[in-house]
PDB file of C-alpha atoms in Angstrom:
ATOM      1  CA  MET A   1     -15.210   4.419  20.246  1.00  0.00           C
ATOM      2  CA  TRP A   2     -17.474   1.756  21.683  1.00  0.00           C
ATOM      3  CA  ARG A   3     -16.798  -0.480  18.689  1.00  0.00           C
ATOM      4  CA  TYR A   4     -13.759  -1.408  20.818  1.00  0.00           C
ATOM      5  CA  LYS A   5     -16.021  -2.390  23.712  1.00  0.00           C
ATOM      6  CA  GLU A   6     -14.139  -5.645  24.309  1.00  0.00           C
ATOM      7  CA  TRP A   7     -11.115  -3.497  25.161  1.00  0.00           C
ATOM      8  CA  LEU A   8     -13.144  -1.186  27.404  1.00  0.00           C
ATOM      9  CA  PRO A   9     -14.749  -1.447  30.865  1.00  0.00           C
ATOM     10  CA  LEU A  10     -18.204  -2.371  29.588  1.00  0.00           C
ATOM     11  CA  ALA A  11     -19.828  -5.677  30.478  1.00  0.00           C
ATOM     12  CA  GLU A  12     -22.128  -7.645  28.221  1.00  0.00           C
ATOM     13  CA  ARG A  13     -25.627  -6.127  28.068  1.00  0.00           C
ATOM     14  CA  GLU A  14     -24.412  -2.825  29.557  1.00  0.00           C
ATOM     15  CA  ALA A  15     -25.175   0.255  27.438  1.00  0.00           C
ATOM     16  CA  PRO A  16     -22.651   3.094  27.304  1.00  0.00           C
ATOM     17  CA  VAL A  17     -23.422   6.779  27.735  1.00  0.00           C
ATOM     18  CA  THR A  18     -22.512   7.979  24.276  1.00  0.00           C
ATOM     19  CA  LEU A  19     -22.820  10.914  21.909  1.00  0.00           C
ATOM     20  CA  GLY A  20     -20.999   9.175  19.060  1.00  0.00           C
ATOM     21  CA  GLU A  21     -17.475   9.938  20.230  1.00  0.00           C
ATOM     22  CA  GLY A  22     -14.380   8.470  18.604  1.00  0.00           C
ATOM     23  CA  GLY A  23     -13.821   7.307  15.038  1.00  0.00           C
ATOM     24  CA  THR A  24     -12.109  10.612  14.213  1.00  0.00           C
ATOM     25  CA  PRO A  25     -10.227  11.070  10.931  1.00  0.00           C
ATOM     26  CA  LEU A  26      -6.514  10.436  10.542  1.00  0.00           C
ATOM     27  CA  VAL A  27      -5.650  13.071   7.975  1.00  0.00           C
ATOM     28  CA  ALA A  28      -2.534  12.807   5.809  1.00  0.00           C
ATOM     29  CA  VAL A  29      -0.743  16.127   5.324  1.00  0.00           C
ATOM     30  CA  PRO A  30       1.740  15.348   2.524  1.00  0.00           C
ATOM     31  CA  ARG A  31       2.672  18.954   1.691  1.00  0.00           C
ATOM     32  CA  VAL A  32       3.614  19.696   5.286  1.00  0.00           C
ATOM     33  CA  ALA A  33       5.449  16.369   5.432  1.00  0.00           C
ATOM     34  CA  ALA A  34       7.441  17.254   2.295  1.00  0.00           C
ATOM     35  CA  ILE A  35       8.393  20.675   3.630  1.00  0.00           C
ATOM     36  CA  HIS A  36       9.774  19.195   6.819  1.00  0.00           C
ATOM     37  CA  GLY A  37      11.331  16.038   5.478  1.00  0.00           C
ATOM     38  CA  PHE A  38       8.925  13.449   6.869  1.00  0.00           C
ATOM     39  CA  ARG A  39       8.159  10.373   4.814  1.00  0.00           C
ATOM     40  CA  ASP A  40       4.585  10.402   6.145  1.00  0.00           C
ATOM     41  CA  LEU A  41       2.795  12.789   8.478  1.00  0.00           C
ATOM     42  CA  TRP A  42      -0.760  12.562   9.778  1.00  0.00           C
ATOM     43  CA  VAL A  43      -2.982  14.674  11.995  1.00  0.00           C
ATOM     44  CA  LYS A  44      -5.522  12.909  14.215  1.00  0.00           C
ATOM     45  CA  GLU A  45      -8.458  15.325  14.019  1.00  0.00           C
ATOM     46  CA  GLU A  46      -9.948  15.102  17.503  1.00  0.00           C
ATOM     47  CA  GLY A  47     -11.982  18.266  16.956  1.00  0.00           C
ATOM     48  CA  ALA A  48     -14.512  16.005  15.223  1.00  0.00           C
ATOM     49  CA  ASN A  49     -15.589  14.564  18.593  1.00  0.00           C
ATOM     50  CA  PRO A  50     -19.070  15.578  19.833  1.00  0.00           C
ATOM     51  CA  THR A  51     -17.782  18.149  22.335  1.00  0.00           C
ATOM     52  CA  GLY A  52     -14.969  19.376  20.098  1.00  0.00           C
ATOM     53  CA  SER A  53     -12.007  17.637  21.724  1.00  0.00           C
ATOM     54  CA  PHE A  54     -10.502  14.282  22.699  1.00  0.00           C
ATOM     55  CA  LYS A  55     -11.839  14.819  26.237  1.00  0.00           C
ATOM     56  CA  ALA A  56     -15.110  13.307  24.985  1.00  0.00           C
ATOM     57  CA  ARG A  57     -13.472   9.858  24.952  1.00  0.00           C
ATOM     58  CA  GLY A  58     -12.404   9.844  28.579  1.00  0.00           C
ATOM     59  CA  LEU A  59     -15.542  11.439  29.975  1.00  0.00           C
ATOM     60  CA  ALA A  60     -17.797   9.090  27.979  1.00  0.00           C
ATOM     61  CA  ALA A  61     -16.100   6.153  29.710  1.00  0.00           C
ATOM     62  CA  ALA A  62     -16.068   7.795  33.156  1.00  0.00           C
ATOM     63  CA  VAL A  63     -19.707   8.882  33.033  1.00  0.00           C
ATOM     64  CA  THR A  64     -20.747   5.468  31.723  1.00  0.00           C
ATOM     65  CA  ARG A  65     -19.204   3.655  34.682  1.00  0.00           C
ATOM     66  CA  ALA A  66     -20.400   6.255  37.199  1.00  0.00           C
ATOM     67  CA  ALA A  67     -23.975   6.076  35.907  1.00  0.00           C
ATOM     68  CA  LEU A  68     -23.982   2.264  35.910  1.00  0.00           C
ATOM     69  CA  ALA A  69     -22.719   2.358  39.504  1.00  0.00           C
ATOM     70  CA  GLY A  70     -25.664   4.553  40.531  1.00  0.00           C
ATOM     71  CA  ALA A  71     -23.959   7.944  40.836  1.00  0.00           C
ATOM     72  CA  GLN A  72     -26.247  10.969  40.780  1.00  0.00           C
ATOM     73  CA  ARG A  73     -23.710  13.817  40.953  1.00  0.00           C
ATOM     74  CA  LEU A  74     -20.349  14.309  39.261  1.00  0.00           C
ATOM     75  CA  VAL A  75     -17.641  16.941  39.673  1.00  0.00           C
ATOM     76  CA  VAL A  76     -14.524  17.860  37.728  1.00  0.00           C
ATOM     77  CA  PRO A  77     -11.894  20.609  37.668  1.00  0.00           C
ATOM     78  CA  THR A  78     -11.076  21.794  34.186  1.00  0.00           C
ATOM     79  CA  ALA A  79      -8.645  23.889  32.222  1.00  0.00           C
ATOM     80  CA  GLY A  80     -11.303  23.972  29.504  1.00  0.00           C
ATOM     81  CA  ASN A  81     -12.434  21.031  27.408  1.00  0.00           C
ATOM     82  CA  ALA A  82     -12.934  18.453  30.164  1.00  0.00           C
ATOM     83  CA  GLY A  83     -15.606  20.668  31.708  1.00  0.00           C
ATOM     84  CA  VAL A  84     -17.460  20.875  28.411  1.00  0.00           C
ATOM     85  CA  ALA A  85     -17.299  17.102  27.990  1.00  0.00           C
ATOM     86  CA  LEU A  86     -18.470  16.340  31.521  1.00  0.00           C
ATOM     87  CA  ALA A  87     -21.393  18.741  31.242  1.00  0.00           C
ATOM     88  CA  ALA A  88     -22.458  17.162  27.952  1.00  0.00           C
ATOM     89  CA  TYR A  89     -22.150  13.519  29.018  1.00  0.00           C
ATOM     90  CA  ALA A  90     -23.722  14.140  32.409  1.00  0.00           C
ATOM     91  CA  ALA A  91     -26.669  15.739  30.625  1.00  0.00           C
ATOM     92  CA  ARG A  92     -26.867  12.723  28.332  1.00  0.00           C
ATOM     93  CA  ALA A  93     -27.001  10.436  31.379  1.00  0.00           C
ATOM     94  CA  GLY A  94     -29.413  12.647  33.324  1.00  0.00           C
ATOM     95  CA  LEU A  95     -26.863  13.383  36.060  1.00  0.00           C
ATOM     96  CA  ALA A  96     -25.863  16.615  37.782  1.00  0.00           C
ATOM     97  CA  ALA A  97     -22.409  18.017  36.937  1.00  0.00           C
ATOM     98  CA  ARG A  98     -20.425  20.580  38.938  1.00  0.00           C
ATOM     99  CA  VAL A  99     -17.484  22.098  37.050  1.00  0.00           C
ATOM    100  CA  TYR A 100     -14.718  24.217  38.610  1.00  0.00           C
ATOM    101  CA  ALA A 101     -12.802  26.298  36.083  1.00  0.00           C
ATOM    102  CA  PRO A 102     -10.212  29.081  36.314  1.00  0.00           C
ATOM    103  CA  ALA A 103     -11.771  32.522  35.922  1.00  0.00           C
ATOM    104  CA  SER A 104      -9.314  33.068  33.052  1.00  0.00           C
ATOM    105  CA  THR A 105     -10.788  30.206  30.989  1.00  0.00           C
ATOM    106  CA  PRO A 106     -11.846  31.382  27.509  1.00  0.00           C
ATOM    107  CA  ARG A 107     -15.430  32.636  27.476  1.00  0.00           C
ATOM    108  CA  THR A 108     -16.410  30.337  24.618  1.00  0.00           C
ATOM    109  CA  ILE A 109     -15.572  27.295  26.718  1.00  0.00           C
ATOM    110  CA  LEU A 110     -17.432  28.652  29.746  1.00  0.00           C
ATOM    111  CA  ALA A 111     -20.475  29.294  27.571  1.00  0.00           C
ATOM    112  CA  GLN A 112     -20.395  25.694  26.310  1.00  0.00           C
ATOM    113  CA  ILE A 113     -20.274  24.310  29.853  1.00  0.00           C
ATOM    114  CA  ARG A 114     -23.301  26.385  30.807  1.00  0.00           C
ATOM    115  CA  SER A 115     -25.167  25.512  27.602  1.00  0.00           C
ATOM    116  CA  PHE A 116     -24.964  21.796  28.467  1.00  0.00           C
ATOM    117  CA  GLY A 117     -26.392  22.505  31.908  1.00  0.00           C
ATOM    118  CA  GLY A 118     -23.178  22.293  33.902  1.00  0.00           C
ATOM    119  CA  ASP A 119     -23.132  23.944  37.333  1.00  0.00           C
ATOM    120  CA  LEU A 120     -20.114  26.171  36.665  1.00  0.00           C
ATOM    121  CA  VAL A 121     -18.047  27.704  39.465  1.00  0.00           C
ATOM    122  CA  LEU A 122     -15.183  30.048  38.570  1.00  0.00           C
ATOM    123  CA  VAL A 123     -12.017  29.988  40.672  1.00  0.00           C
ATOM    124  CA  ASP A 124      -9.287  32.607  40.937  1.00  0.00           C
ATOM    125  CA  GLY A 125      -6.212  30.518  40.132  1.00  0.00           C
ATOM    126  CA  HIS A 126      -5.251  27.583  37.917  1.00  0.00           C
ATOM    127  CA  ILE A 127      -6.518  24.040  37.499  1.00  0.00           C
ATOM    128  CA  GLY A 128      -4.691  22.910  40.633  1.00  0.00           C
ATOM    129  CA  ASP A 129      -6.807  25.319  42.665  1.00  0.00           C
ATOM    130  CA  CYS A 130      -9.899  24.032  40.883  1.00  0.00           C
ATOM    131  CA  GLY A 131      -8.891  20.484  41.779  1.00  0.00           C
ATOM    132  CA  LYS A 132      -8.808  21.355  45.478  1.00  0.00           C
ATOM    133  CA  ALA A 133     -12.285  22.867  45.206  1.00  0.00           C
ATOM    134  CA  ALA A 134     -13.575  19.805  43.338  1.00  0.00           C
ATOM    135  CA  ARG A 135     -12.241  17.415  45.975  1.00  0.00           C
ATOM    136  CA  ALA A 136     -13.791  19.485  48.743  1.00  0.00           C
ATOM    137  CA  HIS A 137     -17.134  19.452  46.923  1.00  0.00           C
ATOM    138  CA  ALA A 138     -16.928  15.674  46.448  1.00  0.00           C
ATOM    139  CA  ALA A 139     -16.173  15.138  50.137  1.00  0.00           C
ATOM    140  CA  GLU A 140     -19.039  17.388  51.192  1.00  0.00           C
ATOM    141  CA  THR A 141     -21.752  16.178  48.810  1.00  0.00           C
ATOM    142  CA  GLY A 142     -20.771  12.650  47.805  1.00  0.00           C
ATOM    143  CA  ALA A 143     -20.368  13.679  44.170  1.00  0.00           C
ATOM    144  CA  VAL A 144     -18.093  11.393  42.163  1.00  0.00           C
ATOM    145  CA  ASP A 145     -14.805  13.136  41.375  1.00  0.00           C
ATOM    146  CA  VAL A 146     -13.898  12.368  37.753  1.00  0.00           C
ATOM    147  CA  SER A 147     -10.674  14.378  37.791  1.00  0.00           C
ATOM    148  CA  THR A 148      -7.766  13.157  35.684  1.00  0.00           C
ATOM    149  CA  LEU A 149      -6.428   9.865  37.100  1.00  0.00           C
ATOM    150  CA  ARG A 150      -8.500  10.136  40.290  1.00  0.00           C
ATOM    151  CA  GLU A 151     -10.809   7.489  38.857  1.00  0.00           C
ATOM    152  CA  PRO A 152      -9.807   4.579  36.610  1.00  0.00           C
ATOM    153  CA  TYR A 153     -12.012   5.041  33.559  1.00  0.00           C
ATOM    154  CA  ARG A 154     -11.031   8.249  31.775  1.00  0.00           C
ATOM    155  CA  ILE A 155      -7.724   6.626  30.881  1.00  0.00           C
ATOM    156  CA  GLU A 156      -9.634   3.727  29.325  1.00  0.00           C
ATOM    157  CA  GLY A 157     -11.548   6.082  27.064  1.00  0.00           C
ATOM    158  CA  LYS A 158      -8.350   7.864  26.057  1.00  0.00           C
ATOM    159  CA  LYS A 159      -6.831   4.471  25.276  1.00  0.00           C
ATOM    160  CA  THR A 160      -9.049   4.316  22.198  1.00  0.00           C
ATOM    161  CA  LEU A 161      -6.817   6.935  20.559  1.00  0.00           C
ATOM    162  CA  GLY A 162      -4.135   4.257  20.341  1.00  0.00           C
ATOM    163  CA  LEU A 163      -6.555   1.552  19.242  1.00  0.00           C
ATOM    164  CA  GLU A 164      -7.847   3.773  16.428  1.00  0.00           C
ATOM    165  CA  LEU A 165      -4.383   4.754  15.273  1.00  0.00           C
ATOM    166  CA  ALA A 166      -3.384   1.114  14.983  1.00  0.00           C
ATOM    167  CA  GLU A 167      -6.516   0.180  13.051  1.00  0.00           C
ATOM    168  CA  GLN A 168      -6.359   3.221  10.763  1.00  0.00           C
ATOM    169  CA  LEU A 169      -2.752   2.353   9.886  1.00  0.00           C
ATOM    170  CA  GLY A 170      -3.579  -1.272   9.059  1.00  0.00           C
ATOM    171  CA  TRP A 171      -2.541  -2.622  12.471  1.00  0.00           C
ATOM    172  CA  THR A 172       0.850  -0.999  12.260  1.00  0.00           C
ATOM    173  CA  LEU A 173       2.061   1.960  14.300  1.00  0.00           C
ATOM    174  CA  PRO A 174       3.795   5.233  13.407  1.00  0.00           C
ATOM    175  CA  ASP A 175       7.440   5.767  14.262  1.00  0.00           C
ATOM    176  CA  ALA A 176       6.608   8.730  16.492  1.00  0.00           C
ATOM    177  CA  ILE A 177       3.647  10.481  18.079  1.00  0.00           C
ATOM    178  CA  VAL A 178       3.817  14.152  19.000  1.00  0.00           C
ATOM    179  CA  TYR A 179       1.292  14.943  21.706  1.00  0.00           C
ATOM    180  CA  PRO A 180       0.471  18.386  23.157  1.00  0.00           C
ATOM    181  CA  THR A 181       0.379  17.687  26.871  1.00  0.00           C
ATOM    182  CA  GLY A 182      -1.571  19.091  29.798  1.00  0.00           C
ATOM    183  CA  GLY A 183      -2.724  16.365  32.173  1.00  0.00           C
ATOM    184  CA  GLY A 184      -1.326  13.725  29.844  1.00  0.00           C
ATOM    185  CA  THR A 185      -4.044  11.062  30.010  1.00  0.00           C
ATOM    186  CA  GLY A 186      -4.117  10.714  26.234  1.00  0.00           C
ATOM    187  CA  LEU A 187      -0.400  10.026  26.099  1.00  0.00           C
ATOM    188  CA  ILE A 188      -0.603   7.517  28.964  1.00  0.00           C
ATOM    189  CA  GLY A 189      -3.699   5.947  27.429  1.00  0.00           C
ATOM    190  CA  MET A 190      -1.987   5.364  24.081  1.00  0.00           C
ATOM    191  CA  TRP A 191       1.031   3.869  25.813  1.00  0.00           C
ATOM    192  CA  LYS A 192      -1.350   1.498  27.605  1.00  0.00           C
ATOM    193  CA  ALA A 193      -3.182   0.666  24.365  1.00  0.00           C
ATOM    194  CA  PHE A 194      -0.005  -0.266  22.512  1.00  0.00           C
ATOM    195  CA  ALA A 195       1.090  -2.550  25.358  1.00  0.00           C
ATOM    196  CA  GLU A 196      -2.309  -4.291  25.383  1.00  0.00           C
ATOM    197  CA  LEU A 197      -2.371  -4.692  21.598  1.00  0.00           C
ATOM    198  CA  THR A 198       1.104  -6.219  21.683  1.00  0.00           C
ATOM    199  CA  ALA A 199       0.174  -8.596  24.509  1.00  0.00           C
ATOM    200  CA  ALA A 200      -2.881  -9.713  22.517  1.00  0.00           C
ATOM    201  CA  GLY A 201      -0.764 -10.328  19.411  1.00  0.00           C
ATOM    202  CA  TRP A 202      -2.555  -7.725  17.309  1.00  0.00           C
ATOM    203  CA  ILE A 203       0.569  -5.691  16.609  1.00  0.00           C
ATOM    204  CA  GLN A 204       4.255  -6.506  16.513  1.00  0.00           C
ATOM    205  CA  GLY A 205       7.489  -4.624  16.550  1.00  0.00           C
ATOM    206  CA  GLN A 206       8.654  -1.468  18.235  1.00  0.00           C
ATOM    207  CA  HIS A 207       6.163   0.952  19.747  1.00  0.00           C
ATOM    208  CA  PRO A 208       6.122   4.625  18.672  1.00  0.00           C
ATOM    209  CA  ARG A 209       8.464   7.098  20.270  1.00  0.00           C
ATOM    210  CA  LEU A 210       6.266   9.414  22.306  1.00  0.00           C
ATOM    211  CA  TYR A 211       6.940  13.141  22.439  1.00  0.00           C
ATOM    212  CA  SER A 212       5.319  15.551  24.869  1.00  0.00           C
ATOM    213  CA  VAL A 213       4.848  19.132  23.698  1.00  0.00           C
ATOM    214  CA  GLN A 214       4.130  21.847  26.241  1.00  0.00           C
ATOM    215  CA  ALA A 215       3.832  25.611  26.255  1.00  0.00           C
ATOM    216  CA  ALA A 216       7.011  27.350  27.374  1.00  0.00           C
ATOM    217  CA  GLY A 217       4.947  29.174  30.004  1.00  0.00           C
ATOM    218  CA  CYS A 218       3.834  25.887  31.608  1.00  0.00           C
ATOM    219  CA  ALA A 219       6.220  23.008  30.939  1.00  0.00           C
ATOM    220  CA  PRO A 220       6.589  20.796  34.027  1.00  0.00           C
ATOM    221  CA  VAL A 221       6.919  17.600  31.975  1.00  0.00           C
ATOM    222  CA  VAL A 222       9.656  19.089  29.788  1.00  0.00           C
ATOM    223  CA  GLN A 223      11.467  20.315  32.884  1.00  0.00           C
ATOM    224  CA  GLY A 224      11.212  16.923  34.588  1.00  0.00           C
ATOM    225  CA  PHE A 225      12.297  15.053  31.472  1.00  0.00           C
ATOM    226  CA  GLU A 226      15.350  17.257  30.949  1.00  0.00           C
ATOM    227  CA  ALA A 227      16.270  17.084  34.639  1.00  0.00           C
ATOM    228  CA  GLY A 228      16.119  13.284  34.603  1.00  0.00           C
ATOM    229  CA  THR A 229      13.724  13.143  37.537  1.00  0.00           C
ATOM    230  CA  ASP A 230      11.012  10.550  38.129  1.00  0.00           C
ATOM    231  CA  ALA A 231       8.374  13.203  38.866  1.00  0.00           C
ATOM    232  CA  CYS A 232       7.592  16.772  37.841  1.00  0.00           C
ATOM    233  CA  ALA A 233       8.070  19.766  40.112  1.00  0.00           C
ATOM    234  CA  PRO A 234       5.047  22.097  40.103  1.00  0.00           C
ATOM    235  CA  TRP A 235       5.433  24.893  37.579  1.00  0.00           C
ATOM    236  CA  PRO A 236       5.258  28.342  39.204  1.00  0.00           C
ATOM    237  CA  ASP A 237       3.043  31.025  37.660  1.00  0.00           C
ATOM    238  CA  PRO A 238       1.734  28.962  34.705  1.00  0.00           C
ATOM    239  CA  HIS A 239       0.646  30.974  31.689  1.00  0.00           C
ATOM    240  CA  THR A 240      -0.229  30.156  28.090  1.00  0.00           C
ATOM    241  CA  ILE A 241      -3.037  31.082  25.710  1.00  0.00           C
ATOM    242  CA  ALA A 242      -3.614  27.337  25.190  1.00  0.00           C
ATOM    243  CA  ALA A 243      -5.913  26.897  28.191  1.00  0.00           C
ATOM    244  CA  GLY A 244      -5.879  23.102  28.030  1.00  0.00           C
ATOM    245  CA  LEU A 245      -2.085  23.045  28.422  1.00  0.00           C
ATOM    246  CA  ARG A 246      -2.084  25.168  31.591  1.00  0.00           C
ATOM    247  CA  VAL A 247      -1.605  22.248  34.001  1.00  0.00           C
ATOM    248  CA  PRO A 248       1.273  23.118  36.359  1.00  0.00           C
ATOM    249  CA  ALA A 249       1.317  19.874  38.379  1.00  0.00           C
ATOM    250  CA  PRO A 250      -0.050  16.927  36.350  1.00  0.00           C
ATOM    251  CA  LEU A 251      -1.064  13.996  38.511  1.00  0.00           C
ATOM    252  CA  GLY A 252       0.154  11.519  35.895  1.00  0.00           C
ATOM    253  CA  ASP A 253       3.674  12.951  35.814  1.00  0.00           C
ATOM    254  CA  ARG A 254       5.472   9.737  36.772  1.00  0.00           C
ATOM    255  CA  LEU A 255       3.578   7.692  34.209  1.00  0.00           C
ATOM    256  CA  MET A 256       4.204  10.261  31.481  1.00  0.00           C
ATOM    257  CA  LEU A 257       7.922  10.512  32.154  1.00  0.00           C
ATOM    258  CA  ARG A 258       8.193   6.722  32.190  1.00  0.00           C
ATOM    259  CA  ALA A 259       6.326   6.445  28.872  1.00  0.00           C
ATOM    260  CA  LEU A 260       8.479   9.112  27.216  1.00  0.00           C
ATOM    261  CA  ARG A 261      11.726   7.502  28.331  1.00  0.00           C
ATOM    262  CA  ASN A 262      10.741   3.880  27.768  1.00  0.00           C
ATOM    263  CA  SER A 263       9.576   4.693  24.242  1.00  0.00           C
ATOM    264  CA  GLY A 264      12.798   6.535  23.374  1.00  0.00           C
ATOM    265  CA  GLY A 265      10.907   9.799  22.910  1.00  0.00           C
ATOM    266  CA  GLY A 266      11.304  13.205  24.481  1.00  0.00           C
ATOM    267  CA  ALA A 267       9.729  16.467  25.554  1.00  0.00           C
ATOM    268  CA  VAL A 268       9.713  19.862  23.843  1.00  0.00           C
ATOM    269  CA  ALA A 269       8.561  23.307  24.986  1.00  0.00           C
ATOM    270  CA  VAL A 270       7.268  25.800  22.406  1.00  0.00           C
ATOM    271  CA  THR A 271       6.517  29.488  22.712  1.00  0.00           C
ATOM    272  CA  THR A 272       3.157  31.091  22.020  1.00  0.00           C
ATOM    273  CA  ARG A 273       4.680  33.321  19.366  1.00  0.00           C
ATOM    274  CA  CYS A 274       6.532  30.512  17.637  1.00  0.00           C
ATOM    275  CA  SER A 275       7.710  31.367  14.124  1.00  0.00           C
ATOM    276  CA  PRO A 276       5.951  29.732  11.149  1.00  0.00           C
ATOM    277  CA  LEU A 277       7.005  26.246  10.121  1.00  0.00           C
ATOM    278  CA  ARG A 278      10.064  26.303   7.891  1.00  0.00           C
ATOM    279  CA  PRO A 279      11.917  23.686   5.829  1.00  0.00           C
ATOM    280  CA  THR A 280      14.430  21.577   7.754  1.00  0.00           C
ATOM    281  CA  THR A 281      16.955  18.913   6.915  1.00  0.00           C
ATOM    282  CA  SER A 282      15.224  15.873   5.475  1.00  0.00           C
ATOM    283  CA  LYS A 283      14.496  13.041   7.891  1.00  0.00           C
ATOM    284  CA  ARG A 284      12.877   9.784   6.847  1.00  0.00           C
ATOM    285  CA  SER A 285      10.126   9.287   9.373  1.00  0.00           C
ATOM    286  CA  ARG A 286       6.473   8.484   9.969  1.00  0.00           C
ATOM    287  CA  ALA A 287       4.813  10.636  12.600  1.00  0.00           C
ATOM    288  CA  SER A 288       1.337  11.269  13.903  1.00  0.00           C
ATOM    289  CA  MET A 289       0.296  14.536  15.540  1.00  0.00           C
ATOM    290  CA  LEU A 290      -2.528  14.538  18.046  1.00  0.00           C
ATOM    291  CA  PRO A 291      -4.767  17.114  19.766  1.00  0.00           C
ATOM    292  CA  ARG A 292      -4.243  20.810  20.375  1.00  0.00           C
ATOM    293  CA  GLY A 293      -3.081  21.377  16.845  1.00  0.00           C
ATOM    294  CA  ARG A 294      -0.350  23.960  16.539  1.00  0.00           C
ATOM    295  CA  GLY A 295       1.454  22.676  19.600  1.00  0.00           C
ATOM    296  CA  GLY A 296       1.816  19.353  17.826  1.00  0.00           C
ATOM    297  CA  ALA A 297       3.088  20.933  14.620  1.00  0.00           C
ATOM    298  CA  ARG A 298       5.646  23.048  16.441  1.00  0.00           C
ATOM    299  CA  GLY A 299       6.641  20.154  18.635  1.00  0.00           C
ATOM    300  CA  SER A 300       7.251  17.851  15.673  1.00  0.00           C
ATOM    301  CA  ARG A 301       9.530  20.484  14.223  1.00  0.00           C
ATOM    302  CA  GLY A 302      11.343  20.804  17.530  1.00  0.00           C
ATOM    303  CA  ALA A 303      11.804  17.062  17.916  1.00  0.00           C
ATOM    304  CA  GLN A 304      12.944  16.733  14.323  1.00  0.00           C
ATOM    305  CA  GLY A 305      15.385  19.601  14.717  1.00  0.00           C
ATOM    306  CA  ALA A 306      16.973  17.714  17.582  1.00  0.00           C
ATOM    307  CA  GLY A 307      17.358  14.682  15.331  1.00  0.00           C
ATOM    308  CA  ASN A 308      14.908  12.665  17.367  1.00  0.00           C
ATOM    309  CA  THR A 309      12.274  11.760  14.799  1.00  0.00           C
ATOM    310  CA  ALA A 310      14.565   9.961  12.390  1.00  0.00           C
ATOM    311  CA  PRO A 311      14.172   6.169  12.481  1.00  0.00           C
TER     312      PRO A 311
END
């Protein structure tokens, strides 16, 4: 992603903390597109990042700036993948990383955090409870808190999703982007990227309609969007098998809701036991699905069923 360094918070002669993140494939899925009536449909395969998710982008940027500023200790709460990414990039930079994760986090993710040398602390509760523990640790030890939107650089790393999409599509943009949403920094980052590209004259025309997809068991953004509010109410008793989507009170709620509405998009909740994808009425549209796979597929079907993904 550092090939876009002029768009990122990296000064001349500064070296980033990198594991080769970014540059992930944009995969055309024509058979799925045909079944569901899309003119074009792509999947942005963020699993190809070094730590297995798009979180590598944001944490690469955050750890880079923290290391260059002289930080020695970092801390983050995680619903899963952010903890893996912080542990990996902190190890790359030679920094200590404390990670607070819900005790219910999948064991595979916990094992990855430990394997990268992260100081893992399990918390009874959800990511909001982990966030409180992380802030207390930062206040006590001086560790830099790299929680979502509590520092300015993770969003810059996530912005490269939008930069890559534009370049991979020949400096054009899709009609719609369906984005499985937890904390929402990727969605906000893309919205920021498209605005910056337009201001620089690199792209023209209408920006993509942005769609947030959440699990029905934890859907504060969907609830806020449908209620017409400017912010999200905390979701009580969040539950979903998609650990990364279990974020009951996203800090970026106001920015997400603004991006969804300003882009003409929407928000869709899907159930864990959603039925397989089936043919629907044909709609002529170009769409791009981003991380957390099946949520994006189900969400694109839901948005299309509502008539929202037609040009």
